[in-house]
Coordinates of C-alpha atoms in Angstrom, one line a residue:
M1 CA 39.1 87.7 146.9
T2 CA 40.8 89.3 149.9
F3 CA 39.1 89.5 153.4
P4 CA 39.9 92.0 156.0
V5 CA 41.6 90.9 159.3
S6 CA 38.8 89.8 161.6
P7 CA 38.9 89.9 165.4
Q8 CA 39.4 86.1 165.5
D9 CA 42.9 86.3 163.8
Q10 CA 44.4 87.8 167.1
A11 CA 42.4 86.3 169.6
A12 CA 45.1 84.2 171.0
L13 CA 47.4 87.5 171.4
R14 CA 45.0 89.3 173.3
P15 CA 45.3 89.8 177.1
A16 CA 42.9 88.3 179.1
S17 CA 41.2 91.5 179.8
A18 CA 40.3 91.9 176.1
R19 CA 38.8 88.5 175.8
S20 CA 35.0 88.0 175.8
Y21 CA 34.0 85.4 178.5
L22 CA 31.0 83.4 179.0
D23 CA 29.2 83.4 182.3
F24 CA 30.3 80.0 183.2
E25 CA 33.9 81.0 182.5
K26 CA 34.0 83.5 185.4
P27 CA 36.2 81.5 187.5
V28 CA 38.6 81.2 184.7
A29 CA 38.4 84.8 184.0
E30 CA 39.3 85.9 187.6
L31 CA 42.4 83.7 187.5
E32 CA 43.6 84.9 184.1
A33 CA 43.0 88.6 185.3
K34 CA 45.4 87.7 188.4
V35 CA 48.0 86.1 185.7
Q36 CA 47.7 89.1 183.7
E37 CA 48.4 91.5 186.7
L38 CA 51.4 89.4 187.5
R39 CA 52.7 89.7 183.8
S40 CA 52.4 93.5 184.1
L41 CA 54.3 93.6 187.4
A42 CA 57.0 91.4 185.6
A43 CA 57.0 93.8 182.8
D44 CA 57.9 96.6 185.2
G45 CA 60.9 94.8 186.7
E46 CA 59.5 92.9 189.4
G47 CA 59.8 89.3 187.8
V48 CA 62.3 87.9 190.2
Q49 CA 59.9 88.4 193.1
I50 CA 56.7 87.2 191.6
S51 CA 58.0 84.4 189.0
D52 CA 57.1 81.5 191.2
E53 CA 53.5 83.2 192.1
L54 CA 53.1 83.7 188.4
F55 CA 54.1 80.0 187.3
R56 CA 51.7 78.7 189.9
L57 CA 48.9 80.8 188.8
E58 CA 49.6 80.2 185.2
G59 CA 49.2 76.3 185.9
K60 CA 46.3 76.7 188.0
S61 CA 44.4 78.7 185.3
E62 CA 45.3 76.3 182.5
K63 CA 44.0 73.3 184.6
A64 CA 41.0 75.1 185.5
L65 CA 40.4 75.8 181.8
A66 CA 41.0 72.4 180.8
D67 CA 38.8 70.8 183.5
L68 CA 36.3 73.3 182.7
Y69 CA 36.0 72.5 178.9
A70 CA 36.3 68.7 179.5
S71 CA 32.8 68.5 181.0
L72 CA 30.7 71.1 179.4
T73 CA 26.9 70.8 179.3
P74 CA 25.0 70.8 176.0
W75 CA 23.8 74.3 176.8
Q76 CA 27.4 75.4 177.6
K77 CA 28.5 74.1 174.4
T78 CA 25.7 75.9 172.9
Q79 CA 27.1 79.2 174.2
V80 CA 30.5 78.3 173.0
A81 CA 29.2 77.6 169.6
R82 CA 27.9 81.1 169.4
H83 CA 31.0 82.8 170.9
P84 CA 31.5 86.1 169.3
Q85 CA 35.2 85.9 168.8
R86 CA 34.8 82.1 167.2
P87 CA 36.2 81.8 163.7
H88 CA 33.7 82.6 160.8
F89 CA 33.4 81.5 157.1
T90 CA 35.5 84.2 156.0
D91 CA 38.1 83.4 158.6
Y92 CA 38.3 80.0 157.2
V93 CA 38.5 80.7 153.6
K94 CA 41.5 83.2 154.4
G95 CA 43.0 80.3 156.3
L96 CA 42.4 77.4 153.9
I97 CA 41.4 78.6 150.6
T98 CA 43.9 80.3 147.9
D99 CA 42.7 82.4 145.1
F100 CA 38.8 82.4 146.2
S101 CA 36.8 83.9 143.8
P102 CA 33.1 84.5 145.2
L103 CA 30.2 83.9 142.8
S104 CA 27.1 86.1 143.6
G105 CA 23.5 85.9 142.9
D106 CA 20.6 83.2 142.1
R107 CA 20.2 84.4 138.6
Q108 CA 16.4 84.9 139.6
F109 CA 16.1 87.5 142.4
G110 CA 19.4 88.8 143.9
E111 CA 22.4 88.2 145.9
D112 CA 22.3 87.0 149.6
A113 CA 25.4 87.8 151.6
A114 CA 24.6 85.3 154.4
L115 CA 25.5 82.5 152.3
I116 CA 28.9 82.9 150.6
C117 CA 29.8 80.6 147.6
G118 CA 32.8 80.4 145.3
L119 CA 36.0 78.6 143.8
G120 CA 39.4 78.4 145.2
W121 CA 42.2 76.0 145.8
F122 CA 42.3 74.0 148.9
R123 CA 45.7 72.3 149.5
G124 CA 46.3 71.7 145.8
Y125 CA 42.7 70.7 145.1
A126 CA 40.4 73.0 143.0
V127 CA 37.2 73.1 145.1
C128 CA 33.8 74.8 145.4
V129 CA 33.4 76.3 149.0
M130 CA 30.3 77.5 150.3
G131 CA 29.1 78.6 153.9
Q132 CA 27.2 80.9 156.2
E133 CA 28.8 84.0 157.4
K134 CA 27.6 85.6 160.5
G135 CA 29.8 88.7 160.5
T136 CA 32.1 90.1 163.3
D137 CA 30.7 93.3 164.2
T138 CA 27.4 95.0 164.1
A139 CA 27.7 96.4 160.6
A140 CA 28.8 93.2 159.2
R141 CA 26.2 91.1 161.2
I142 CA 23.2 93.0 159.8
K143 CA 24.9 93.1 156.2
H144 CA 25.2 89.2 156.6
N145 CA 21.8 88.9 158.1
F146 CA 23.8 86.9 161.2
G147 CA 24.3 84.1 158.8
M148 CA 20.4 83.4 158.2
A149 CA 20.0 82.9 154.4
R150 CA 17.0 83.7 152.4
P151 CA 15.7 81.8 149.5
E152 CA 18.1 83.5 146.9
G153 CA 20.9 82.1 149.0
Y154 CA 19.9 78.5 148.9
R155 CA 19.1 79.0 145.0
K156 CA 22.8 80.4 144.7
A157 CA 24.3 77.5 146.5
V158 CA 22.4 75.1 144.0
R159 CA 23.7 77.0 141.2
V160 CA 27.2 76.7 142.3
M161 CA 26.8 73.0 143.1
Q162 CA 25.7 72.4 139.4
L163 CA 28.6 74.3 138.4
A164 CA 30.9 72.4 140.4
A165 CA 29.5 69.2 139.1
R166 CA 30.0 70.3 135.6
F167 CA 33.6 71.1 136.2
N168 CA 33.9 67.8 138.5
L169 CA 35.1 70.0 141.6
P170 CA 34.5 68.8 145.1
V171 CA 32.2 71.0 147.3
I172 CA 33.1 72.0 150.9
S173 CA 30.5 73.3 153.0
L174 CA 31.3 75.2 156.3
V175 CA 28.0 75.5 158.3
D176 CA 27.5 78.0 160.8
T177 CA 24.1 79.2 160.9
P178 CA 21.1 79.6 163.6
G179 CA 18.8 78.6 160.6
A180 CA 17.5 79.8 157.6
F181 CA 15.9 83.4 157.9
P182 CA 12.2 83.0 159.0
G183 CA 11.0 86.3 157.8
V184 CA 7.8 87.1 155.7
D185 CA 9.7 88.1 152.6
A186 CA 11.7 84.6 152.7
E187 CA 8.2 82.8 152.9
E188 CA 6.8 84.8 149.9
R189 CA 10.0 83.8 147.8
G190 CA 9.7 80.2 148.7
Q191 CA 12.2 79.3 151.5
A192 CA 10.8 75.9 152.2
E193 CA 11.0 74.9 148.5
A194 CA 14.7 76.8 148.0
I195 CA 15.9 74.6 151.0
A196 CA 14.5 71.4 149.6
R197 CA 16.0 72.0 146.3
A198 CA 19.4 72.6 147.9
T199 CA 19.1 69.6 150.1
D200 CA 18.3 67.5 146.6
A201 CA 21.3 69.2 144.9
S202 CA 23.3 68.0 147.7
L203 CA 22.1 64.6 147.4
S204 CA 22.4 64.4 143.6
L205 CA 25.9 65.5 143.3
G206 CA 28.2 63.1 141.5
V207 CA 31.3 64.9 143.1
P208 CA 32.6 64.5 146.7
N209 CA 30.8 66.9 149.0
I210 CA 32.1 67.4 152.6
A211 CA 30.4 69.7 155.3
A212 CA 32.2 70.9 158.4
I213 CA 29.8 72.3 161.2
V214 CA 32.1 74.8 162.6
G215 CA 29.7 76.8 164.9
E216 CA 26.0 76.2 164.8
G217 CA 24.1 73.9 162.6
G218 CA 20.7 75.0 162.8
S219 CA 17.6 73.2 161.2
G220 CA 17.0 73.2 157.5
G221 CA 19.5 76.2 157.0
A222 CA 22.1 73.9 157.8
I223 CA 20.8 70.8 156.4
A224 CA 20.4 72.6 152.9
I225 CA 24.3 72.5 152.4
A226 CA 25.4 69.9 154.8
T227 CA 23.7 66.7 153.2
C228 CA 27.2 65.6 152.3
N229 CA 29.2 62.5 152.0
R230 CA 31.2 63.3 155.1
V231 CA 29.7 65.3 157.9
L232 CA 32.5 66.6 160.3
M233 CA 31.7 68.8 163.3
L234 CA 34.1 70.7 165.6
E235 CA 34.1 69.4 169.3
H236 CA 32.0 72.3 170.7
A237 CA 30.0 73.0 167.9
I238 CA 25.9 72.0 167.9
Y239 CA 23.8 70.5 165.0
T240 CA 20.0 70.5 165.9
V241 CA 16.7 70.6 164.0
A242 CA 15.7 73.8 166.1
S243 CA 17.5 76.1 168.2
P244 CA 17.0 75.7 172.0
E245 CA 15.2 78.4 172.5
A246 CA 12.5 77.8 169.9
S247 CA 12.4 74.0 170.9
A248 CA 11.6 75.3 174.4
S249 CA 9.0 77.7 173.1
I250 CA 7.4 74.8 171.2
L251 CA 7.5 72.2 173.8
W252 CA 6.8 73.9 176.9
R253 CA 5.8 77.6 175.5
D254 CA 8.8 79.1 177.5
A255 CA 11.9 80.1 175.8
A256 CA 13.6 80.4 179.3
K257 CA 13.8 76.6 179.3
A258 CA 16.2 76.7 176.5
E259 CA 18.8 74.7 178.6
D260 CA 16.4 71.7 179.3
A261 CA 15.8 71.8 175.6
A262 CA 19.5 71.8 174.8
T263 CA 20.2 68.8 177.1
T264 CA 17.1 66.9 175.8
M265 CA 17.6 67.2 172.2
K266 CA 21.0 65.8 172.0
I267 CA 22.5 68.4 169.9
T268 CA 26.2 68.1 170.7
A269 CA 28.9 66.5 168.5
Q270 CA 29.7 63.6 171.1
D271 CA 25.8 62.6 171.0
L272 CA 25.5 63.1 167.3
Y273 CA 28.7 61.0 166.5
R274 CA 27.4 58.2 168.9
F275 CA 24.2 58.2 166.7
G276 CA 25.7 57.8 163.7
I277 CA 24.6 61.3 162.1
I278 CA 28.1 62.8 161.9
D279 CA 31.1 61.0 160.9
A280 CA 34.0 62.4 162.9
I281 CA 34.4 65.1 165.6
I282 CA 37.1 67.4 165.1
A283 CA 39.2 68.3 168.4
E284 CA 39.2 72.0 169.4
P285 CA 42.0 74.0 171.2
V286 CA 41.4 74.0 175.1
G287 CA 39.0 76.7 175.8
G288 CA 37.3 76.5 172.4
A289 CA 38.4 77.5 168.8
H290 CA 37.9 81.2 169.7
R291 CA 41.2 80.9 172.2
D292 CA 43.2 79.8 169.1
P293 CA 41.5 80.4 166.0
A294 CA 44.7 79.3 163.8
A295 CA 45.1 76.1 165.4
A296 CA 41.0 75.4 165.0
I297 CA 41.2 76.5 161.2
Q298 CA 44.2 74.2 160.8
A299 CA 42.4 71.1 162.6
V300 CA 39.3 71.5 160.3
G301 CA 41.6 72.1 157.2
D302 CA 43.3 68.6 158.1
A303 CA 40.0 66.9 158.7
V304 CA 38.5 68.1 155.5
Q305 CA 41.5 66.9 153.5
R306 CA 41.7 63.4 155.0
A307 CA 37.8 63.1 154.2
L308 CA 38.4 64.7 150.6
E309 CA 41.3 62.2 149.9
G310 CA 39.3 59.2 150.8
L311 CA 36.5 60.1 148.3
L312 CA 38.4 61.2 145.4
P313 CA 39.2 57.4 144.0
L314 CA 35.4 56.9 144.2
S315 CA 33.5 57.0 140.5
H316 CA 30.2 59.3 140.5
E317 CA 28.2 56.6 141.0
E318 CA 29.8 55.3 143.9
I319 CA 30.0 58.8 145.5
R320 CA 26.0 59.1 145.1
R321 CA 25.3 55.6 146.4
S322 CA 27.4 56.1 149.4
R323 CA 25.8 59.4 150.2
A324 CA 22.3 57.8 150.0
D325 CA 23.2 54.9 152.1
K326 CA 24.7 57.0 154.8
F327 CA 21.4 59.4 155.1
L328 CA 19.1 56.2 154.6
A329 CA 20.9 54.3 157.5
I330 CA 20.3 57.4 159.7
G331 CA 16.4 56.9 159.1
R332 CA 16.8 53.0 159.7
T333 CA 18.9 53.0 162.8
V334 CA 18.4 56.2 164.6

């Protein structure tokens, strides 16, 4: 399957003026705009006069960006995890998986474009790959329902996991969803039951399964395909029982307190690693994965490969036991 080139693929080549900046990045945006202006002047033949100033401003801009991203708050990390130019599932598949063949439909109701599943080759290993796709423009976001799967998406995931087990294929899950779709139609078709069955299928697999949370890991919509032997997480991704906005509405009846909720809930990779809920943190390029998508995709691939090669020597029973022990330990120690 061939995916179209997305905006993320060329993010690193864009001038500063074409980048999408978050509110807290405004000081960096101003510096980068000045750098871009000086580069334009240099291109017009005035490089000798401005080279020293350009060098100074570039260094100042790089330091400001590094300092900013070294001390992000949980709410700022939430914004980075949702950045529109962050690599999505199809970008990871295009960068890491060869000969990808999508498998569609749950054999009960229909196809769900929010959760993509398929087979392919990952660095010499035949694998099953699944994950949520949010879409990169308005039409794609509507098509993929912003990465929020309905029951048929999770039933498709169960079907594909069973297929992977039958042919002894490791399963790689790339998680990026605000949560399962909460619509009436999804509830009528058994959303909770479908999520529970997908979680059970993940826990029961006799083949290695590895999850990488590459953006948002929201609620049961994420857990359904992230109950894996190894759970990896990008440095600025989030993993949470409910979105900060939903949690604020529940706790304080005020969605405007989402920033407080994000801080209280311990949703960052750093907190979750400390609690033993995830197994490893994958470093992102300075400024986030959206600044250098190719480097972020490569880092995820390297981390998944290390995890996979550590699991392949285990027997089916050892794989199941180690996975069960991992999740039982969370309940006993956290």
